[in-house]
């Protein structure tokens, strides 16, 4: 499937108040014929697709899914839903449904005839109770900023949008606990937390439009993962509506609780296949008072790794982000975003050495003591340059430079959309072999595609992207399943932070073994016996 990759291409300036600087057969990007072997081994079940001709907007001839045996929407259903959420929040027109049926990349488009916009958990519960009784398939939808087709319908599933569930229930400055509804936009939450000296432990390029419920349901990572870790640690409690409408309330706000099974963890990263997250309690750390961001250049990827190792050792607790991008990523970002400039004025002397193409690092520190942070940063930069790990660098001197440094990195995903065809992969790979896959793919595809590699080095997350003027079966055959096979061979994961969704529903076996997948299926069967929650996603 050629539809995965980096964060949503809407760069939003980072706060810097204290910086120093409708068909019945849908053509889906799914498993190819050569994955039959893997499907049998990894899932222990026959694939639920058959070969079909691709539509004009898809990436060549790809397999097609068939609609499940779900009920079809009736006028009586619409009357029930109007009585639950109100007529104004029952969307049925083609115009109103367009944004719910199609993902932002234009890669996936469903044929839903209905989108519902509940306001409360009780309304969601009543909606799900009716859908369960009727056997209507449901797709939970947040900001619809995903990259793997997980938040849009495949056929005519009912879309349950969380857009109106945007209330902040409470913020406790003392404990740092935020309790909010699932439809709250990430940027808005961070803005409110700023007023009480707290910060969201999550930062994404799509923060201006993504919903916290969607972030939780995909276990989103982002650029602050290095500092604050996974949502599995930050989320203290959840409120979840199950497939039958039952409300599971584990919305605890205490940080320590060892009374039985930690049920909330089941729903973090489950992509709405086990239940609809309606509210969350999140631990939010103190907001850093001072930030620095530097833009560095290294001769090679091994030098990037050495720089990262030294940064962790010498910067310690103030290291908050460590992003890398190759020259191809930088060139593309600057070519598309004409208002941005290379902070290093062409990259210094490394480019002049024959056969070498430099790599770039966006490194951020954040802390509470300006003098202390500056001293540690400057000491690190001096030692890294003396060791010849870093060949050039710049430290942002004001808020404008702070934003521009970050926009170079965050602007790469948007720049990729300047091409008509995108093959995007979000992978976890051990650091030593991370860039090897980029080099291998560049060699495999030759001049058929422009290949870029960038990502969150601090947590081993590679965004591998191949773009071209048009989709082709030839190009796709060079990419898949090779990219998944090599990721598995490296001991990595085929989905680092975007989830499996529709795009990688056939790929779970590359990362998880039969026993693990079987256990997941048993949870799914128990919590959603009619399989009405986000069907065709995560599992084929």
XYZ file of C-alpha atoms in Angstrom:
540
model
C 0.000 0.000 0.000
C 1.441 3.320 -1.076
C -0.289 5.538 1.425
C 1.613 5.824 4.624
C 4.245 8.164 5.937
C 4.792 11.228 7.959
C 2.685 13.646 9.856
C -0.174 15.615 8.380
C 1.218 18.344 6.120
C 0.005 21.382 7.965
C 3.008 22.820 9.810
C 2.008 24.813 12.839
C 4.423 27.144 14.609
C 5.629 25.793 17.893
C 4.963 27.987 20.924
C 8.119 29.834 21.862
C 7.326 32.339 24.616
C 10.713 31.817 26.243
C 12.961 30.651 23.417
C 16.421 31.668 22.737
C 15.821 31.293 19.131
C -19.990 4.985 -3.204
C -19.220 1.564 -4.699
C -19.784 -1.989 -3.475
C -16.268 -3.074 -4.408
C -13.721 -0.638 -3.089
C -10.196 -0.797 -4.493
C -7.902 -0.680 -1.520
C -4.146 -0.425 -1.149
C -3.859 -3.834 0.438
C -2.115 -7.157 0.213
C -0.602 -8.249 -3.056
C -0.640 -11.798 -4.434
C 2.874 -12.384 -3.174
C 1.709 -11.902 0.420
C -0.500 -14.988 0.398
C 2.363 -16.948 1.919
C 2.721 -14.437 4.717
C -1.002 -14.093 5.345
C -1.300 -17.795 5.909
C 1.633 -17.858 8.315
C 1.029 -14.595 10.135
C -2.725 -14.596 10.570
C -3.627 -18.235 10.287
C -6.597 -17.343 8.074
C -7.337 -16.998 4.403
C -7.203 -13.443 3.032
C -10.569 -11.705 2.718
C -9.807 -10.032 -0.611
C -9.797 -11.030 -4.201
C -8.022 -9.661 -7.209
C -9.685 -6.690 -8.909
C -9.084 -3.899 -11.379
C -7.977 -0.667 -9.814
C -9.886 2.575 -10.104
C -8.334 5.519 -11.894
C -7.212 7.094 -8.641
C -5.491 4.058 -7.194
C -1.941 2.883 -7.588
C -2.293 0.371 -10.360
C -4.006 -3.012 -10.219
C -4.524 -3.817 -6.559
C -6.627 -6.335 -4.655
C -10.183 -5.377 -3.710
C -12.170 -6.016 -0.548
C -15.772 -7.134 -0.504
C -18.337 -5.550 1.776
C -19.048 -7.484 4.952
C -22.484 -8.857 5.806
C -23.606 -5.717 7.600
C -27.064 -4.153 7.620
C -27.952 -1.377 5.211
C -29.013 2.015 6.491
C -32.758 2.728 6.430
C -34.941 5.781 6.965
C -35.999 4.279 10.277
C -32.350 4.266 11.364
C -32.070 7.938 10.462
C -35.114 8.737 12.581
C -33.548 6.946 15.549
C -30.296 8.861 15.144
C -32.114 12.192 14.780
C -33.752 11.462 18.106
C -30.333 10.877 19.697
C -28.055 13.603 18.331
C -30.530 15.999 16.763
C -31.404 16.465 13.101
C -28.639 19.060 12.568
C -26.029 16.485 13.534
C -27.247 13.756 11.188
C -25.342 14.446 7.971
C -26.601 12.772 4.809
C -25.888 15.126 1.914
C -23.062 14.360 -0.476
C -21.528 17.756 0.241
C -21.572 17.266 4.019
C -20.193 13.752 3.721
C -17.320 14.563 1.366
C -14.852 15.418 4.139
C -15.865 12.356 6.153
C -15.589 9.913 3.250
C -12.190 10.995 1.987
C -8.848 11.199 3.746
C -6.777 14.367 3.470
C -4.309 12.787 1.044
C -7.064 11.769 -1.373
C -5.827 8.174 -1.165
C -8.840 6.576 0.440
C -12.484 7.302 -0.225
C -15.469 5.483 1.193
C -19.157 5.633 0.362
C -20.796 6.350 3.701
C -24.318 7.709 3.510
C -24.325 8.978 7.079
C -22.100 10.855 9.518
C -23.225 11.457 13.089
C -21.918 14.188 15.367
C -22.680 13.319 18.998
C -21.933 15.744 21.813
C -21.839 13.498 24.864
C -20.747 10.033 25.880
C -24.383 9.171 26.513
C -25.224 10.007 22.903
C -22.350 7.882 21.633
C -23.576 5.042 23.825
C -27.102 5.232 22.396
C -25.769 5.422 18.847
C -23.610 2.340 19.342
C -26.407 0.424 21.069
C -28.618 0.931 18.011
C -25.823 0.098 15.550
C -25.038 -3.070 17.483
C -28.659 -4.187 17.530
C -29.041 -3.487 13.817
C -25.633 -4.776 12.722
C -24.553 -1.449 11.226
C -20.815 -1.046 10.736
C -19.244 2.054 12.306
C -16.110 4.121 11.691
C -14.997 6.383 14.558
C -13.482 9.588 13.201
C -11.447 12.336 14.806
C -9.575 14.994 12.877
C -9.117 12.605 9.931
C -5.398 13.387 9.735
C -4.207 9.776 9.548
C -2.023 8.330 6.834
C -3.103 4.690 6.645
C -6.815 4.979 5.854
C -7.862 4.101 9.390
C -10.362 6.900 9.928
C -12.418 6.791 6.734
C -15.077 4.313 5.641
C -14.293 1.609 3.132
C -17.866 0.987 2.031
C -21.012 2.505 3.576
C -20.089 2.369 7.268
C -21.697 4.920 9.583
C -19.189 7.629 10.492
C -19.268 8.703 14.138
C -17.432 12.022 14.272
C -16.054 13.277 17.578
C -15.796 16.879 16.375
C -18.436 18.213 18.800
C -16.986 16.380 21.802
C -14.435 19.103 22.484
C -14.926 20.007 26.129
C -12.119 20.229 28.662
C -13.558 18.838 31.860
C -10.736 19.845 34.174
C -7.083 20.833 34.452
C -5.299 20.335 37.763
C -2.097 22.432 37.838
C -0.919 20.652 40.990
C -1.060 17.059 39.745
C -0.700 18.003 36.087
C -3.778 15.986 35.119
C -5.934 17.046 32.172
C -9.362 15.460 31.682
C -11.002 16.164 28.347
C -13.321 14.795 25.704
C -11.931 12.909 22.731
C -12.728 15.580 20.155
C -10.438 18.216 21.623
C -7.872 19.474 19.116
C -4.309 18.905 20.275
C -3.194 22.502 19.700
C -6.167 23.862 21.651
C -5.344 21.630 24.594
C -1.736 22.785 24.568
C -2.851 26.425 24.467
C -5.060 25.947 27.525
C -2.350 24.077 29.393
C 0.111 26.882 28.682
C -2.023 29.190 30.808
C -1.300 27.058 33.882
C 2.332 26.245 33.102
C 1.797 22.757 31.669
C 2.447 21.210 28.261
C 0.924 18.366 26.277
C 3.335 15.383 26.233
C 2.575 15.009 22.527
C 3.530 17.270 19.614
C 2.657 16.571 15.986
C 2.739 18.446 12.722
C -1.051 17.985 12.573
C -1.598 19.468 16.024
C -3.850 22.192 14.638
C -6.434 19.689 13.411
C -5.890 16.252 14.972
C -8.048 15.138 17.902
C -6.676 13.762 21.150
C -9.015 10.757 20.846
C -7.501 9.916 17.486
C -4.010 10.418 18.885
C -4.769 7.939 21.644
C -6.462 5.461 19.324
C -3.375 5.371 17.088
C -0.849 5.752 19.929
C 0.599 8.731 18.068
C 4.278 9.470 18.666
C 5.627 12.739 17.312
C 8.707 14.791 17.977
C 8.501 14.873 21.797
C 8.494 11.099 22.231
C 12.168 11.227 23.164
C 11.420 13.490 26.127
C 7.977 12.420 27.329
C 7.589 8.884 26.037
C 4.541 7.025 24.741
C 0.877 7.752 25.361
C 0.817 4.350 27.032
C 2.598 6.126 29.880
C 0.965 9.566 29.687
C -2.667 8.422 29.536
C -3.880 7.776 33.083
C -7.447 6.800 32.306
C -10.031 6.478 29.560
C -13.739 6.536 29.039
C -14.696 4.150 26.214
C -17.979 3.218 24.583
C -17.969 -0.430 23.579
C -19.561 -1.920 20.481
C -22.822 -2.733 22.272
C -23.137 0.755 23.734
C -21.835 -0.140 27.183
C -19.701 2.604 28.726
C -16.402 1.422 30.182
C -15.327 4.008 32.746
C -11.670 3.666 33.693
C -11.163 7.422 33.682
C -8.862 7.461 36.685
C -6.623 10.459 37.289
C -4.146 8.893 39.721
C -0.708 7.959 38.422
C -0.429 4.689 40.357
C -3.134 2.045 40.303
C -2.441 -1.666 40.614
C -5.945 -3.003 41.088
C -6.252 -5.713 38.485
C -5.781 -5.422 34.750
C -4.890 -2.068 33.227
C -7.803 -2.062 30.791
C -7.139 1.341 29.279
C -4.034 0.021 27.580
C -6.192 -2.178 25.332
C -7.658 0.875 23.630
C -4.466 2.893 23.189
C -3.370 2.114 19.657
C -6.402 -0.100 18.903
C -7.526 2.285 16.133
C -11.165 2.241 17.194
C -11.550 -1.495 16.583
C -12.306 -2.335 20.232
C -14.253 0.725 21.343
C -14.763 4.457 20.872
C -12.616 6.597 23.146
C -14.840 9.433 24.387
C -12.721 10.989 27.150
C -9.218 10.769 28.574
C -7.200 11.687 31.623
C -3.647 12.656 30.637
C -0.634 13.484 32.746
C 0.904 16.720 31.466
C 4.428 17.744 32.523
C 5.511 21.254 33.497
C 6.014 23.527 30.526
C 9.703 24.224 29.837
C 10.651 27.833 30.482
C 13.514 27.982 28.002
C 14.110 26.302 24.663
C 16.938 26.096 22.191
C 16.880 24.611 18.720
C 19.916 23.912 16.584
C 20.280 22.879 12.951
C 23.329 20.683 12.437
C 25.086 19.020 9.513
C 26.942 15.700 9.505
C 28.936 14.039 6.729
C 27.300 10.633 7.074
C 24.562 8.744 8.855
C 27.067 7.046 11.208
C 28.093 10.564 12.254
C 24.419 11.333 12.944
C 24.281 8.291 15.224
C 27.484 9.306 17.002
C 26.095 12.805 17.501
C 22.905 11.376 18.967
C 24.822 9.172 21.361
C 26.888 12.133 22.517
C 23.788 14.345 22.817
C 22.114 11.865 25.136
C 25.215 11.628 27.286
C 26.062 15.344 27.463
C 22.638 17.016 27.254
C 20.830 14.499 29.411
C 17.540 15.706 30.810
C 17.275 18.826 28.652
C 17.346 16.945 25.326
C 13.744 17.127 24.100
C 13.916 16.323 20.377
C 16.424 14.826 17.953
C 15.209 14.702 14.349
C 17.205 13.800 11.265
C 16.677 14.373 7.559
C 18.775 13.487 4.552
C 19.836 15.920 1.859
C 17.022 14.781 -0.407
C 14.513 15.720 2.297
C 16.108 19.113 2.861
C 16.305 19.905 -0.846
C 12.647 19.011 -1.359
C 11.449 21.015 1.640
C 13.357 24.116 0.572
C 12.309 23.743 -3.054
C 8.608 23.706 -2.175
C 8.641 26.105 0.774
C 10.285 29.027 -0.958
C 10.074 31.242 2.142
C 12.480 28.927 3.977
C 16.255 29.059 3.667
C 18.990 26.634 4.567
C 20.239 27.873 7.967
C 23.731 26.727 6.978
C 23.850 28.686 3.703
C 24.390 25.672 1.491
C 25.641 23.169 4.044
C 29.294 24.143 4.440
C 32.192 22.052 3.194
C 30.714 18.573 3.469
C 28.984 18.806 0.102
C 32.262 19.497 -1.626
C 33.714 16.072 -0.830
C 33.072 13.722 -3.711
C 30.628 10.930 -3.044
C 29.331 12.382 0.208
C 25.838 13.698 0.759
C 25.354 15.312 4.146
C 22.680 14.645 6.715
C 20.952 17.205 8.899
C 19.762 17.252 12.483
C 17.142 19.367 14.231
C 18.027 19.187 17.908
C 15.934 20.822 20.611
C 16.639 21.336 24.276
C 14.164 22.531 26.882
C 14.492 23.225 30.553
C 13.935 25.632 33.400
C 17.349 27.299 33.778
C 18.512 29.366 30.823
C 22.142 29.689 31.849
C 22.426 25.985 32.693
C 20.800 24.907 29.416
C 22.959 27.250 27.329
C 26.137 26.045 28.976
C 25.293 22.377 28.378
C 24.277 22.997 24.771
C 27.339 25.016 23.839
C 29.622 22.503 25.536
C 28.001 19.689 23.567
C 28.267 21.563 20.266
C 31.942 22.318 20.829
C 32.786 18.718 21.670
C 30.766 17.346 18.725
C 32.535 19.638 16.281
C 35.963 18.995 17.785
C 35.309 15.254 17.354
C 34.421 15.975 13.717
C 30.954 14.475 14.171
C 29.277 17.755 13.244
C 30.694 19.760 10.348
C 28.425 22.795 10.500
C 25.640 24.143 12.651
C 23.453 27.045 13.646
C 21.629 27.924 16.856
C 18.311 29.764 16.501
C 18.660 33.261 17.897
C 15.003 34.284 18.049
C 11.475 32.984 17.725
C 11.430 33.415 13.968
C 14.504 31.253 13.500
C 13.151 28.754 16.012
C 10.038 28.326 13.869
C 11.903 28.240 10.565
C 14.297 25.504 11.737
C 11.334 23.361 12.741
C 9.381 24.176 9.592
C 12.174 22.769 7.446
C 11.716 19.400 9.121
C 7.923 19.563 9.486
C 7.585 20.887 5.952
C 8.899 17.699 4.366
C 5.543 15.840 4.443
C 3.767 18.757 2.785
C 6.519 19.082 0.197
C 6.017 15.422 -0.736
C 2.475 16.222 -1.836
C 3.888 18.261 -4.729
C 4.268 14.901 -6.493
C 1.247 13.072 -7.900
C 2.241 9.686 -6.482
C 3.356 9.033 -2.898
C 4.503 5.761 -1.371
C 4.846 6.498 2.339
C 6.121 4.182 5.055
C 6.276 4.720 8.813
C 8.742 2.221 10.277
C 10.594 1.430 13.480
C 14.072 0.139 12.744
C 17.118 -0.326 15.001
C 19.304 2.750 14.690
C 22.378 1.070 13.257
C 20.450 -0.201 10.218
C 17.819 2.525 9.930
C 19.218 4.357 6.907
C 20.313 1.152 5.199
C 16.739 0.631 4.067
C 16.623 4.101 2.492
C 19.806 3.387 0.555
C 18.520 0.004 -0.560
C 15.249 1.463 -1.784
C 17.066 4.222 -3.642
C 19.141 1.593 -5.398
C 16.114 -0.628 -6.170
C 13.915 2.025 -7.761
C 16.626 4.037 -9.516
C 15.223 7.052 -11.320
C 11.636 5.752 -11.143
C 11.095 7.646 -7.870
C 12.595 10.319 -5.650
C 13.457 8.730 -2.307
C 13.718 10.585 0.989
C 14.441 9.439 4.511
C 13.841 11.407 7.689
C 12.279 10.909 11.088
C 12.491 10.745 14.847
C 15.960 9.383 15.491
C 15.426 9.622 19.237
C 12.963 6.737 19.147
C 14.108 4.868 16.035
C 11.240 5.985 13.814
C 12.046 6.220 10.104
C 9.763 7.925 7.607
C 10.651 6.383 4.259
C 8.977 8.137 1.338
C 9.104 7.516 -2.392
C 7.414 10.006 -4.707
C 6.914 9.967 -8.462
C 4.957 11.655 -11.230
C 2.466 8.787 -11.393
C 1.579 5.509 -9.733
C 2.709 2.337 -11.445
C 2.520 -1.365 -10.771
C 6.191 -1.679 -11.715
C 7.275 0.804 -9.069
C 5.021 -0.690 -6.428
C 6.393 -4.170 -7.134
C 9.898 -2.856 -6.439
C 8.801 -1.400 -3.110
C 6.444 -3.982 -1.666
C 6.700 -6.423 -0.064
C 10.448 -5.730 0.018
C 10.132 -2.788 2.412
C 8.146 -4.889 4.894
C 10.378 -7.930 4.552
C 13.521 -5.911 5.159
C 11.955 -4.121 8.137
C 11.121 -7.516 9.640
C 14.635 -8.787 8.874
C 16.090 -5.786 10.722
C 13.938 -6.629 13.748
C 11.730 -3.573 13.299
C 8.050 -2.741 13.134
C 6.039 -2.018 9.986
C 4.130 0.689 11.862
C 5.895 2.968 14.276
C 3.286 5.612 15.057
C 0.571 5.789 12.397
C -1.113 2.463 13.032
C -2.027 -0.271 10.556
C -5.367 1.103 9.409
C -6.466 -0.101 6.011
C -3.129 0.286 4.280
C -1.243 -2.208 6.443
C -4.066 -4.463 7.590
C -2.284 -7.301 5.794
C 1.077 -6.515 7.379
C 0.629 -7.276 11.060
C 2.353 -10.647 10.649
C 5.621 -8.986 9.697
C 5.906 -7.676 13.255
C 3.667 -9.867 15.418
C 3.717 -13.643 15.629
C 0.784 -16.024 15.320
C 0.188 -16.275 19.078
C 0.075 -12.497 19.487
C -2.290 -12.023 16.536
C -4.545 -14.831 17.758
C -4.709 -13.183 21.187
C -5.662 -9.875 19.555
C -8.411 -11.625 17.627
C -9.806 -13.097 20.841
C -9.971 -9.630 22.395
C -11.697 -8.360 19.255
C -14.212 -11.215 19.283
C -14.980 -10.634 22.961
C -15.424 -6.858 22.817
C -16.917 -6.615 19.321
C -18.514 -9.994 18.499
C -20.354 -8.592 15.471
C -17.155 -6.921 14.191
C -18.964 -3.634 13.562
C -16.185 -1.366 14.866
C -13.922 -0.001 12.135
C -14.074 -3.117 9.953
C -11.386 -3.955 7.380
C -8.780 -2.197 9.573
C -5.814 -3.607 11.546
C -6.685 -7.215 10.592
C -7.491 -8.413 7.098
